[in-house]
Coordinates of C-alpha atoms in Angstrom, one line a residue:
M263 CA 0.0 0.0 0.0
L264 CA 1.1 3.5 -0.7
A265 CA 0.4 4.5 2.9
D266 CA 2.9 2.0 4.1
L267 CA 5.8 3.7 2.3
T268 CA 8.0 6.1 4.1
V269 CA 7.5 9.8 3.3
S270 CA 10.8 9.8 1.3
E271 CA 9.8 6.6 -0.6
L272 CA 6.4 8.0 -1.5
L273 CA 7.9 11.3 -2.7
E274 CA 10.4 9.4 -4.8
K275 CA 7.7 7.3 -6.3
T276 CA 5.6 10.3 -7.1
A277 CA 8.5 12.2 -8.6
A278 CA 9.5 9.2 -10.8
G279 CA 7.8 10.3 -13.9
T280 CA 5.2 7.6 -13.9
P281 CA 1.4 8.3 -13.9
V282 CA 0.8 6.8 -10.4
P283 CA 0.8 7.8 -7.7
G284 CA -0.3 11.3 -8.8
G285 CA -2.4 14.2 -7.8
G286 CA -5.4 12.0 -6.8
S287 CA -3.5 9.9 -4.4
L288 CA -1.6 12.8 -2.9
S289 CA -4.8 14.7 -2.5
A290 CA -6.1 11.8 -0.4
M291 CA -2.9 11.8 1.6
S292 CA -3.2 15.6 2.2
A293 CA -6.7 15.2 3.5
A294 CA -5.5 12.3 5.8
V295 CA -2.8 14.6 7.2
G296 CA -5.5 17.2 7.8
A297 CA -7.6 14.7 9.7
A298 CA -4.6 13.7 11.8
L299 CA -4.0 17.4 12.8
A300 CA -7.7 17.8 13.7
Q301 CA -7.4 14.7 15.8
M302 CA -4.3 16.1 17.4
V303 CA -6.0 19.3 18.5
A304 CA -9.0 17.3 19.8
G305 CA -6.5 15.2 21.9
L306 CA -4.9 18.3 23.2
T307 CA -8.3 19.6 24.3
A308 CA -10.4 16.7 25.6
G309 CA -9.9 15.9 29.3
R310 CA -8.2 19.1 30.2
E311 CA -9.8 21.0 33.1
A312 CA -10.0 24.3 31.1
F313 CA -12.0 22.6 28.3
T314 CA -14.4 20.4 30.3
A315 CA -17.4 21.8 28.5
V316 CA -16.2 20.7 25.1
T317 CA -14.6 17.4 26.1
P318 CA -17.5 15.2 24.8
E319 CA -17.5 17.1 21.5
M320 CA -13.7 16.8 21.1
T321 CA -13.7 13.2 22.0
E322 CA -16.3 12.5 19.3
L323 CA -14.3 14.7 16.9
A324 CA -11.1 12.8 17.5
E325 CA -12.9 9.5 16.6
K326 CA -14.4 10.9 13.5
A327 CA -11.1 12.2 12.4
R328 CA -9.4 8.9 13.1
R329 CA -11.9 7.1 10.9
L330 CA -11.6 9.6 8.0
R331 CA -7.8 9.3 8.3
T332 CA -8.0 5.6 7.8
D333 CA -10.4 5.8 4.9
L334 CA -8.3 8.5 3.1
L335 CA -5.1 6.5 3.4
A336 CA -6.9 3.6 1.7
D337 CA -8.1 6.1 -0.9
M338 CA -4.5 6.7 -2.0
D339 CA -4.4 3.2 -3.4
R340 CA -8.0 3.3 -4.7
D341 CA -7.2 6.3 -6.8
A342 CA -4.0 4.8 -8.1
A343 CA -5.9 1.6 -8.9
A344 CA -8.6 3.5 -10.7
Y345 CA -6.2 5.3 -13.0
T346 CA -4.2 2.1 -13.6
A347 CA -7.4 0.5 -14.8
V348 CA -7.9 3.3 -17.3
M349 CA -4.4 2.8 -18.7
D350 CA -4.9 -0.9 -18.9
A351 CA -8.1 -0.4 -20.8
F352 CA -6.3 1.8 -23.4
R353 CA -3.8 -1.0 -23.9
L354 CA -6.6 -3.5 -25.0
P355 CA -6.4 -4.8 -28.5
R356 CA -8.4 -2.9 -31.2
E357 CA -7.9 -4.9 -34.4
T358 CA -11.4 -6.1 -34.9
A359 CA -14.8 -4.3 -34.6
E360 CA -15.6 -6.5 -31.6
E361 CA -12.2 -5.7 -29.9
K362 CA -12.7 -1.9 -30.6
S363 CA -16.2 -2.0 -29.0
H364 CA -14.9 -3.9 -26.0
R365 CA -12.0 -1.5 -25.6
T366 CA -14.2 1.5 -25.8
E367 CA -16.6 0.1 -23.2
A368 CA -13.7 -0.8 -20.9
I369 CA -12.2 2.7 -21.2
Q370 CA -15.5 4.3 -20.4
R371 CA -16.2 2.0 -17.4
A372 CA -12.7 2.6 -16.0
T373 CA -12.9 6.4 -16.6
R374 CA -16.2 6.6 -14.8
E375 CA -14.6 4.9 -11.8
A376 CA -11.6 7.2 -12.0
A377 CA -14.0 10.1 -11.6
R378 CA -16.0 8.6 -8.8
V379 CA -13.0 7.9 -6.6
P380 CA -11.7 11.4 -6.3
L381 CA -15.2 12.7 -5.9
A382 CA -15.5 10.5 -2.8
V383 CA -12.1 11.9 -1.6
A384 CA -13.4 15.4 -2.0
E385 CA -16.5 14.6 0.1
K386 CA -14.3 13.2 2.9
A387 CA -12.0 16.2 2.6
L388 CA -14.9 18.5 3.2
D389 CA -15.7 16.4 6.3
V390 CA -12.1 16.9 7.5
M391 CA -12.4 20.6 6.9
M392 CA -15.5 20.7 9.1
L393 CA -13.7 18.8 11.9
A394 CA -10.6 20.9 11.7
G395 CA -12.8 24.1 11.7
T396 CA -14.4 23.0 14.9
A397 CA -11.0 22.2 16.4
V398 CA -9.9 25.7 15.5
A399 CA -13.0 27.4 16.9
K400 CA -13.5 25.3 20.1
G401 CA -10.3 23.5 20.7
N402 CA -7.2 24.3 22.7
P403 CA -6.1 27.8 21.4
N404 CA -2.5 26.8 21.9
A405 CA -3.0 24.3 19.1
M406 CA -5.0 26.7 16.8
S407 CA -2.2 26.8 14.2
D408 CA -2.2 23.0 14.0
G409 CA -6.0 23.0 13.4
A410 CA -5.6 25.7 10.8
V411 CA -3.0 23.8 8.9
G412 CA -5.3 20.7 9.0
A413 CA -8.2 22.7 7.6
M414 CA -6.1 24.2 4.8
L415 CA -4.6 20.9 3.9
A416 CA -8.1 19.4 3.6
R417 CA -9.2 22.4 1.6
S418 CA -6.3 21.9 -0.9
A419 CA -7.0 18.2 -0.9
L420 CA -10.6 18.8 -1.8
Q421 CA -9.7 21.1 -4.7
G422 CA -7.1 18.7 -5.9
A423 CA -9.5 15.8 -5.9
L424 CA -12.1 17.9 -7.8
F425 CA -9.4 18.6 -10.5
N426 CA -9.1 14.9 -10.9
V427 CA -12.9 14.5 -11.2
K428 CA -13.1 17.2 -13.9
I429 CA -10.2 15.9 -16.0
N430 CA -11.8 12.4 -16.1
L431 CA -15.2 13.8 -17.0
R432 CA -13.8 15.3 -20.2
D433 CA -13.6 11.8 -21.6
I434 CA -17.0 10.5 -20.4
R435 CA -19.5 9.8 -23.2
D436 CA -22.4 9.2 -20.8
E437 CA -23.8 12.8 -20.7
A438 CA -26.1 12.1 -17.8
F439 CA -23.3 10.7 -15.7
A440 CA -21.0 13.7 -16.5
V441 CA -23.8 16.2 -15.7
R442 CA -24.5 14.6 -12.4
L443 CA -20.9 14.4 -11.3
T444 CA -20.2 17.9 -12.5
A445 CA -23.1 19.2 -10.4
E446 CA -21.9 17.3 -7.3
A447 CA -18.4 18.6 -7.8
E448 CA -19.6 22.2 -8.1
A449 CA -21.7 21.9 -5.0
L450 CA -18.7 20.6 -3.0
E451 CA -16.6 23.4 -4.4
A452 CA -19.2 26.0 -3.2
R453 CA -19.5 24.5 0.2
A454 CA -15.7 24.4 0.6
R455 CA -15.3 28.1 -0.3
A456 CA -18.0 29.1 2.2
L457 CA -16.5 26.8 4.9
E458 CA -13.0 28.2 4.2
T459 CA -14.2 31.7 4.9
T460 CA -15.8 30.7 8.1
I461 CA -12.7 28.8 9.3
L462 CA -10.4 31.7 8.5
S463 CA -12.6 34.0 10.5
H464 CA -11.9 31.9 13.6
I465 CA -8.2 31.9 13.2
T466 CA -6.8 34.7 15.5
L467 CA -3.1 34.4 15.1

């Protein structure tokens, strides 16, 4: 798994000039790092005397962040696998009419999945943004910068994932599918912009 690599190994693999891992996998990783920072702030808040009132909320936040972190690390490989499937489909034979038809169908099927995976990453990244935003607004103020970094990493991850959705949608022939995913992506983008403004308003550094 990509998540099992050291940081240096992952960066070397990314920089190697091969298609995977690419922006989709690294967007998932960035969102996972954001979730880890949100969990960190929650851990530095829950159980402390000065923050008794928010301890239950921070405890729940930490668990949600942990689950998202686990899912997003797995999404690194899901994204790489989805794009690898697209490349494999393009390598299928196309000598006969039947082979051409099968190849086209395989490409379209793989490309649809290659759009779905980063869309799911973007949805999770928005969840991470919300958690990190809560950590900034209600968590230990001494860790506010950590929560802020987590929120912005998740924001960047969301945008990166949506870039990957959009580039795959360019090759989709199923118009209804493309229209639906475009609408979902635009809705996520709008929510992220609004949430970013709210989070930044709570950062008093």
